[in-house]
Coordinates of C-alpha atoms and ligand atoms in Angstrom, one line a residue:
X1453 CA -80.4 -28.2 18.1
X1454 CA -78.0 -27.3 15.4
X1455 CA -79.2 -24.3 14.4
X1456 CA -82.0 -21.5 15.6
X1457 CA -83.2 -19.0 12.7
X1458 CA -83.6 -16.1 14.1
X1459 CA -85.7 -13.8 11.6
X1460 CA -87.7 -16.7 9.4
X1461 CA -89.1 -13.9 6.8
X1462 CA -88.1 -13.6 3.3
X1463 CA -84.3 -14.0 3.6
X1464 CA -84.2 -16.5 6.6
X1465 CA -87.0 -18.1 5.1
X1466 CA -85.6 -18.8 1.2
X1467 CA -82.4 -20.1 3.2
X1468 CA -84.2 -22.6 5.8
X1469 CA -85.8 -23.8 2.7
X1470 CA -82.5 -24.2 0.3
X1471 CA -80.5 -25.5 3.6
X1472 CA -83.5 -27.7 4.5
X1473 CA -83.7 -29.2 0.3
X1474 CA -80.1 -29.9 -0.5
X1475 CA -80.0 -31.7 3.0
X1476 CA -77.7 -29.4 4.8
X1477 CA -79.3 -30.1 7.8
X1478 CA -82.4 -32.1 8.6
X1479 CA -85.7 -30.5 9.5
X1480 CA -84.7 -32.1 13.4
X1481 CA -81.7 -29.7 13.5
X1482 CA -83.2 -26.6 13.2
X1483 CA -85.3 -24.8 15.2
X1484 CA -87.0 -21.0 14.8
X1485 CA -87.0 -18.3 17.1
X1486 CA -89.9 -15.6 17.7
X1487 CA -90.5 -13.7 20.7
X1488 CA -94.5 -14.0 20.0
X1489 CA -95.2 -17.7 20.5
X1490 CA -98.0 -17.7 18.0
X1491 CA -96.3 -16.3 15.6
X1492 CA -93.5 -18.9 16.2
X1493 CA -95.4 -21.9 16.1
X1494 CA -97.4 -20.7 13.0
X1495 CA -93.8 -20.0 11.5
X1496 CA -91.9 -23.5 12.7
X1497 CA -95.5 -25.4 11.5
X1498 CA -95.1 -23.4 7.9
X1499 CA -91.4 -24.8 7.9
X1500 CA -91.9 -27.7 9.0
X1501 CA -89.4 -27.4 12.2
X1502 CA -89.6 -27.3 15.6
X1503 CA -90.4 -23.5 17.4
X1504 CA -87.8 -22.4 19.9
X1505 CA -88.9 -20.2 22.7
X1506 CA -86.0 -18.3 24.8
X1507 CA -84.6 -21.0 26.1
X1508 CA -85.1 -23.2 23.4
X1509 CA -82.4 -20.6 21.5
X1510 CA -80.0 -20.4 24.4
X1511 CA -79.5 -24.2 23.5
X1512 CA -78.4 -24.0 20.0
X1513 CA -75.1 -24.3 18.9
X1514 CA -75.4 -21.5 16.2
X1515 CA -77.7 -19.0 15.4
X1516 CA -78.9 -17.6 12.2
X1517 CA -79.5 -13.7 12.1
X1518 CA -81.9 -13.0 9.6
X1519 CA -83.7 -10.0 11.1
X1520 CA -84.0 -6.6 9.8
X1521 CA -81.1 -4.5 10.7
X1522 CA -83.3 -2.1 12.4
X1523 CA -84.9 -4.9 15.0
X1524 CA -81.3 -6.0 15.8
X1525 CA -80.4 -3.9 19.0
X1526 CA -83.4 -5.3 20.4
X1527 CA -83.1 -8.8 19.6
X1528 CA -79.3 -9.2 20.4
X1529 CA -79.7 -9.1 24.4
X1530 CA -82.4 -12.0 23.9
X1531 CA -80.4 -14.3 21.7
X1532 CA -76.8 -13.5 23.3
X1533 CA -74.5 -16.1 24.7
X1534 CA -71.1 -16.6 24.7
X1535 CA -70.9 -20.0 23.7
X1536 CA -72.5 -19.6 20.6
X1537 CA -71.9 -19.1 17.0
X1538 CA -73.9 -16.5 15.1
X1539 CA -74.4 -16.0 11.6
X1540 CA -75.5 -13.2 10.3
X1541 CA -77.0 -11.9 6.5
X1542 CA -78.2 -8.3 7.9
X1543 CA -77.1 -5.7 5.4
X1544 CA -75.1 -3.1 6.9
X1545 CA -74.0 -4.3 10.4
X1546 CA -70.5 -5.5 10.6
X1547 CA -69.2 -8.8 12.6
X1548 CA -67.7 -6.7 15.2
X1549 CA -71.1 -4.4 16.0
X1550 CA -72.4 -8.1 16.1
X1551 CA -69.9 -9.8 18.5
X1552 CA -69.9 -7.1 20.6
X1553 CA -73.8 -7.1 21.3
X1554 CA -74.1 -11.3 21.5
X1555 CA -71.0 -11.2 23.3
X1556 CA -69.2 -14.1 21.5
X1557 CA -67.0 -13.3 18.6
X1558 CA -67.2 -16.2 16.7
X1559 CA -69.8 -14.4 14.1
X1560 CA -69.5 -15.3 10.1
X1561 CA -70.9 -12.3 8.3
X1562 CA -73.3 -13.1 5.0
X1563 CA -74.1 -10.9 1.9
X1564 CA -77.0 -13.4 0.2
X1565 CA -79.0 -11.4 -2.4
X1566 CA -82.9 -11.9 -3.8
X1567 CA -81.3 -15.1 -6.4
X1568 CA -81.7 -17.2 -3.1
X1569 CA -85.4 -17.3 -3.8
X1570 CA -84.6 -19.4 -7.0
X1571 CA -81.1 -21.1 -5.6
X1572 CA -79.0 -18.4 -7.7
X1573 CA -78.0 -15.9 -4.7
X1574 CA -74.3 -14.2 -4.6
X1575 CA -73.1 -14.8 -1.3
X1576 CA -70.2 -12.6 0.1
X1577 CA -69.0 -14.8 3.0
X1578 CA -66.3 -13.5 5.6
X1579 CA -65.6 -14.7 9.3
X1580 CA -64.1 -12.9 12.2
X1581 CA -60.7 -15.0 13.2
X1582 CA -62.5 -16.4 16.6
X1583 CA -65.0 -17.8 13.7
X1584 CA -63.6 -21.6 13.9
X1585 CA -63.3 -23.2 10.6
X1586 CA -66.4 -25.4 11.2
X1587 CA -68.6 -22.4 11.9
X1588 CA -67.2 -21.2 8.2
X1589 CA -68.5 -24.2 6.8
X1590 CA -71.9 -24.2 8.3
X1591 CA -72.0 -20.2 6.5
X1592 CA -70.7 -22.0 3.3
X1593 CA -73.2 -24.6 3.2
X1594 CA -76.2 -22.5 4.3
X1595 CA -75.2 -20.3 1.6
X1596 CA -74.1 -22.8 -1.1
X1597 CA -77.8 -24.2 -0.7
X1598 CA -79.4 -21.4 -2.7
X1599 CA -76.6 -20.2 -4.9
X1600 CA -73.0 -19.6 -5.0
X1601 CA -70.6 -18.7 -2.1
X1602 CA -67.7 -15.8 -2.7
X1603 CA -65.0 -15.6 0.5
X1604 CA -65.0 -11.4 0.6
X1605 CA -63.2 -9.7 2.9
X1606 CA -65.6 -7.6 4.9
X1607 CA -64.3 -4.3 3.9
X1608 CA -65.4 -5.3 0.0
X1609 CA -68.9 -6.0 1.7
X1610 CA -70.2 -2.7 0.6
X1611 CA -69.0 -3.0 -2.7
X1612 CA -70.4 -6.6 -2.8
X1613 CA -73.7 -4.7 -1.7
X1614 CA -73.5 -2.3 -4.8
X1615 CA -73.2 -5.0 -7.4
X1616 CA -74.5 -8.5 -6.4
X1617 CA -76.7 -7.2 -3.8
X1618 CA -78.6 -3.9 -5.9
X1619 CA -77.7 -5.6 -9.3
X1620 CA -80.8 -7.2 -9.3
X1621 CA -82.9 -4.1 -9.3
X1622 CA -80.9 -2.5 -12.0
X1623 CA -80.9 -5.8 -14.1
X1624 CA -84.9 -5.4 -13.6
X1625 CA -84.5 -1.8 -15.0
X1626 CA -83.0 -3.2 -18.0
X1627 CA -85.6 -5.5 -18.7
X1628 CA -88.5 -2.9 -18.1
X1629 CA -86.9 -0.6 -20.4
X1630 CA -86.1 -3.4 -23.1
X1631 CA -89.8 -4.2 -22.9
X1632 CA -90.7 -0.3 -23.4
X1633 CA -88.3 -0.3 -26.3
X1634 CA -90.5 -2.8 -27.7
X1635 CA -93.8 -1.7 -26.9
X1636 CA -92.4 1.4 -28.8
X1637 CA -92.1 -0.1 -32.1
X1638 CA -95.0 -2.0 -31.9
X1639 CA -95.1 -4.9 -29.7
X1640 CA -97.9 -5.3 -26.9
X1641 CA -96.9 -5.3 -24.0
X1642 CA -97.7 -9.0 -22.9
X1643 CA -95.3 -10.5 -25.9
X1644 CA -92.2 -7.2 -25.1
X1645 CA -92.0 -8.2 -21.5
X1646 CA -91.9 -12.1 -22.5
X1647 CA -89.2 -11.5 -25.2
X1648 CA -87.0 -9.5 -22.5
X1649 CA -87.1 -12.3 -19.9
X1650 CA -86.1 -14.8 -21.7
X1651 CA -83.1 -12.3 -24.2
X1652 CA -82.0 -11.7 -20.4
X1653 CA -82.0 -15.7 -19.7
X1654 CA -80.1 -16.5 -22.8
X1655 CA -77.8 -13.9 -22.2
X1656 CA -77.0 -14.9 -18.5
X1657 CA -76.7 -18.3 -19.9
X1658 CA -74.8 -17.7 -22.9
X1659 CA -72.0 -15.5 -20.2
X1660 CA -71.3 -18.6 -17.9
X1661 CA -69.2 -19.6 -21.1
X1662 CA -68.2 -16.5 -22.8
X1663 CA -67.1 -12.8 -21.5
X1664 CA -69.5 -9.7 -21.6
X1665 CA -67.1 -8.3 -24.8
X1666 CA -67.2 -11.5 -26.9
X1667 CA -70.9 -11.8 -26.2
X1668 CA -71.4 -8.2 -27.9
X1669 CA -69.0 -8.9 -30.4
X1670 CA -71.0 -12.2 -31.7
X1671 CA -74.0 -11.0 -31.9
X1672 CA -73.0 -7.5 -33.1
X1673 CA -71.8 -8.1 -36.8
X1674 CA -70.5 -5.6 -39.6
X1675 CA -73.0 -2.6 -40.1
X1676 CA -76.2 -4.7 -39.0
X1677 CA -78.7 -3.6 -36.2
X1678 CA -77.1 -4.9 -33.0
X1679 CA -73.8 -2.5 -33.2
X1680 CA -76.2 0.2 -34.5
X1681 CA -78.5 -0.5 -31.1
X1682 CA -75.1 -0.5 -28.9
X1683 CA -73.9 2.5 -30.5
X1684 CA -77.2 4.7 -29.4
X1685 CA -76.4 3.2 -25.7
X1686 CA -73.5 4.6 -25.4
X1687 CA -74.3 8.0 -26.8
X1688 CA -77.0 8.3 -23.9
X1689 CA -74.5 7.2 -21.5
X1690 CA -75.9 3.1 -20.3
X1691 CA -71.9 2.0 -19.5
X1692 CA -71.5 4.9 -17.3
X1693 CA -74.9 5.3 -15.7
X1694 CA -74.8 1.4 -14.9
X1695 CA -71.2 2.0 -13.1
X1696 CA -72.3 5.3 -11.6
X1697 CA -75.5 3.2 -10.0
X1698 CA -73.0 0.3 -8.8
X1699 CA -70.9 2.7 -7.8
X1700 CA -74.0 4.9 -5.7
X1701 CA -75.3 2.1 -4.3
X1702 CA -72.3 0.6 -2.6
X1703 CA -71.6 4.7 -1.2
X1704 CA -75.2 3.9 0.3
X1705 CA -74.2 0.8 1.5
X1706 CA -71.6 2.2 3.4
X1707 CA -73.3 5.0 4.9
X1708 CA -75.9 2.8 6.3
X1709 CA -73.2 0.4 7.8
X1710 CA -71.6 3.2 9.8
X1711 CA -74.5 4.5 10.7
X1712 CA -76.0 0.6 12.8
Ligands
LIG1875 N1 -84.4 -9.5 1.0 C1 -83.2 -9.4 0.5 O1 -83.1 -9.4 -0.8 C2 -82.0 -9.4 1.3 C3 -80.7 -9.4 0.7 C4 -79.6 -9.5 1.6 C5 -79.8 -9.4 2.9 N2 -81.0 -9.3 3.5 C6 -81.1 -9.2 4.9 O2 -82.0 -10.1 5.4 C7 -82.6 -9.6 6.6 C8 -84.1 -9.9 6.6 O3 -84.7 -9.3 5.4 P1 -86.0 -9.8 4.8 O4 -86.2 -9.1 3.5 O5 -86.0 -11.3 4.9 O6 -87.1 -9.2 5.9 P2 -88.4 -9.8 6.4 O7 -89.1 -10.6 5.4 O8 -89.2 -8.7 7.0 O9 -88.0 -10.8 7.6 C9 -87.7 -10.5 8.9 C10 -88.3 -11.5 9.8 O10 -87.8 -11.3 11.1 C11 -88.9 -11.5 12.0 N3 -88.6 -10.9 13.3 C12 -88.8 -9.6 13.6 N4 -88.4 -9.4 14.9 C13 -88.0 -10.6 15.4 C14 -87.5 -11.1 16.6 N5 -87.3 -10.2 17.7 N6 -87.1 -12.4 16.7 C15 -87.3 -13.2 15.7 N7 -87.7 -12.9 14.5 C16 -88.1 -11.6 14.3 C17 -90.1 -11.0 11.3 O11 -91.2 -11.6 11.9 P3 -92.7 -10.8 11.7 O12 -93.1 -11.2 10.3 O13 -93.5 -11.4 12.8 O14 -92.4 -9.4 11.9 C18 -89.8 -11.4 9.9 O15 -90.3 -12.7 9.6 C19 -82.3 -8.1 6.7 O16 -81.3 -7.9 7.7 C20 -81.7 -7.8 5.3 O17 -80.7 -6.8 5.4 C21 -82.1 -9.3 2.7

């Protein structure tokens, strides 16, 4: 077995499935581990891939962490060998809490966010140096399946956390509020929320080829409505709230790391 997923929920789940599409590995290499054997067969049936029971995990050669941090401590004694390689994509618990509870060090950290659900996740990827570079290009792979891979040092992890990982929430915010704008001046609510999604489409689009500033620029033109629009966010403060919530939430990040 190539690889047991440990933790086949949301996260663990969207990856199995990207991994499993873009033929990373077949559905014959990988294997799922759950300590209740129903709910491991009914999981490894929904994936289509065999179920591992305790022994069954002992025999792969790496193993994917996808459990909440919270259910780690009690999960690491029942996955932990020393011959194996482990990667992880908990938020918030470094490579080395993780090596020293599997008791191997070669452990490749992860930092996927929610884009993995439609193959656009940021991936931080960063390896302790026992890592060998073959269990560096599993991570990449895995990873590159639903979305891009960034090589972060782990110390930027938190920071990762703040932007790629929370930036979906506040880029949800955005589109909430753009939508309420609308309803405001008279749009219902059905056609505000439609027009958002897709500005915030085109605009993601439209910035794979062109920087934030000449973005604004283009669409803002001499005394029309978009400067006028840009100028009332920044007198109520949308630059520095935005870098104040990056900011926050990578402060959060780190507080929770220190305190698995
Ligand atoms: N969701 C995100 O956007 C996101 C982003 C970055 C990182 N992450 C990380 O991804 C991890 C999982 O998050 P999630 O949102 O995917 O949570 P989730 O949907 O709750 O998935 C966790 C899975 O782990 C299973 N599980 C619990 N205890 C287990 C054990 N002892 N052995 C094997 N499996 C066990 C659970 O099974 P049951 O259903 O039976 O309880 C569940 O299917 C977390 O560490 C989180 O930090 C998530």
């Amino acid at each position: 077995m190539k690889l047991a997923l440990v933790g086949a929920g949301k996260m663990g789940g969207a990856v199995l499935t990207g991994a499993l599409g873009a033929g990373v590995l077949s559905a014959a290499e990988v294997g799922i581990y759950h300590p209740d054997e129903a709910r491991r067969n009914a999981l490894a049936e929904r994936f289509g891939v065999a179920p591992l029971s305790d022994d069954g995990v002992h025999q792969a050669e790496r193993i994917l962490i996808a459990v909440k941090p919270q259910s780690f401590a009690e999960v690491a004694p029942l996955i932990a060998r020393r011959t194996a390689a482990y990667i992880s994509l908990m938020a918030g618990v470094s490579a080395e809490v993780i090596a020293r509870r599997v008791g191997s060090s070669r452990v490749v950290r992860a930092m996927p966010n929610l884009g993995a659900r439609v193959g656009l996740s940021a991936t931080a990827v960063a390896a302790l140096p026992q890592a060998t570079p073959d269990d560096v290009a599993m991570a990449d792979r895995l990873f590159c399946a639903v979305g891009t891979v960034y090589s972060v040092p782990e110390r930027l992890f938190d920071a990762f956390t703040g932007l790629a990982g929370s930036g979906p929430a506040f880029a949800a915010l955005f589109a909430e509020a753009l939508a309420d704008g609308g309803v405001r001046v008279g749009l219902s609510r059905e056609v505000a929320r439609d027009l958002a999604r897709q500005v915030l489409r085109a605009s993601g689009a439209l910035l794979e080829t062109e920087t934030p500033g000449s973005l604004k620029d283009e669409v803002a033109s001499a005394g029309g409505t978009a400067i006028t629009g840009v100028m009332a966010l920044e007198q109520h403060g949308l630059r520095y709230a935005t870098m104040r919530a990056v900011e926050d939430a990578s402060e959060r990040a780190r507080e929770l790391s220190e305190s698995s």
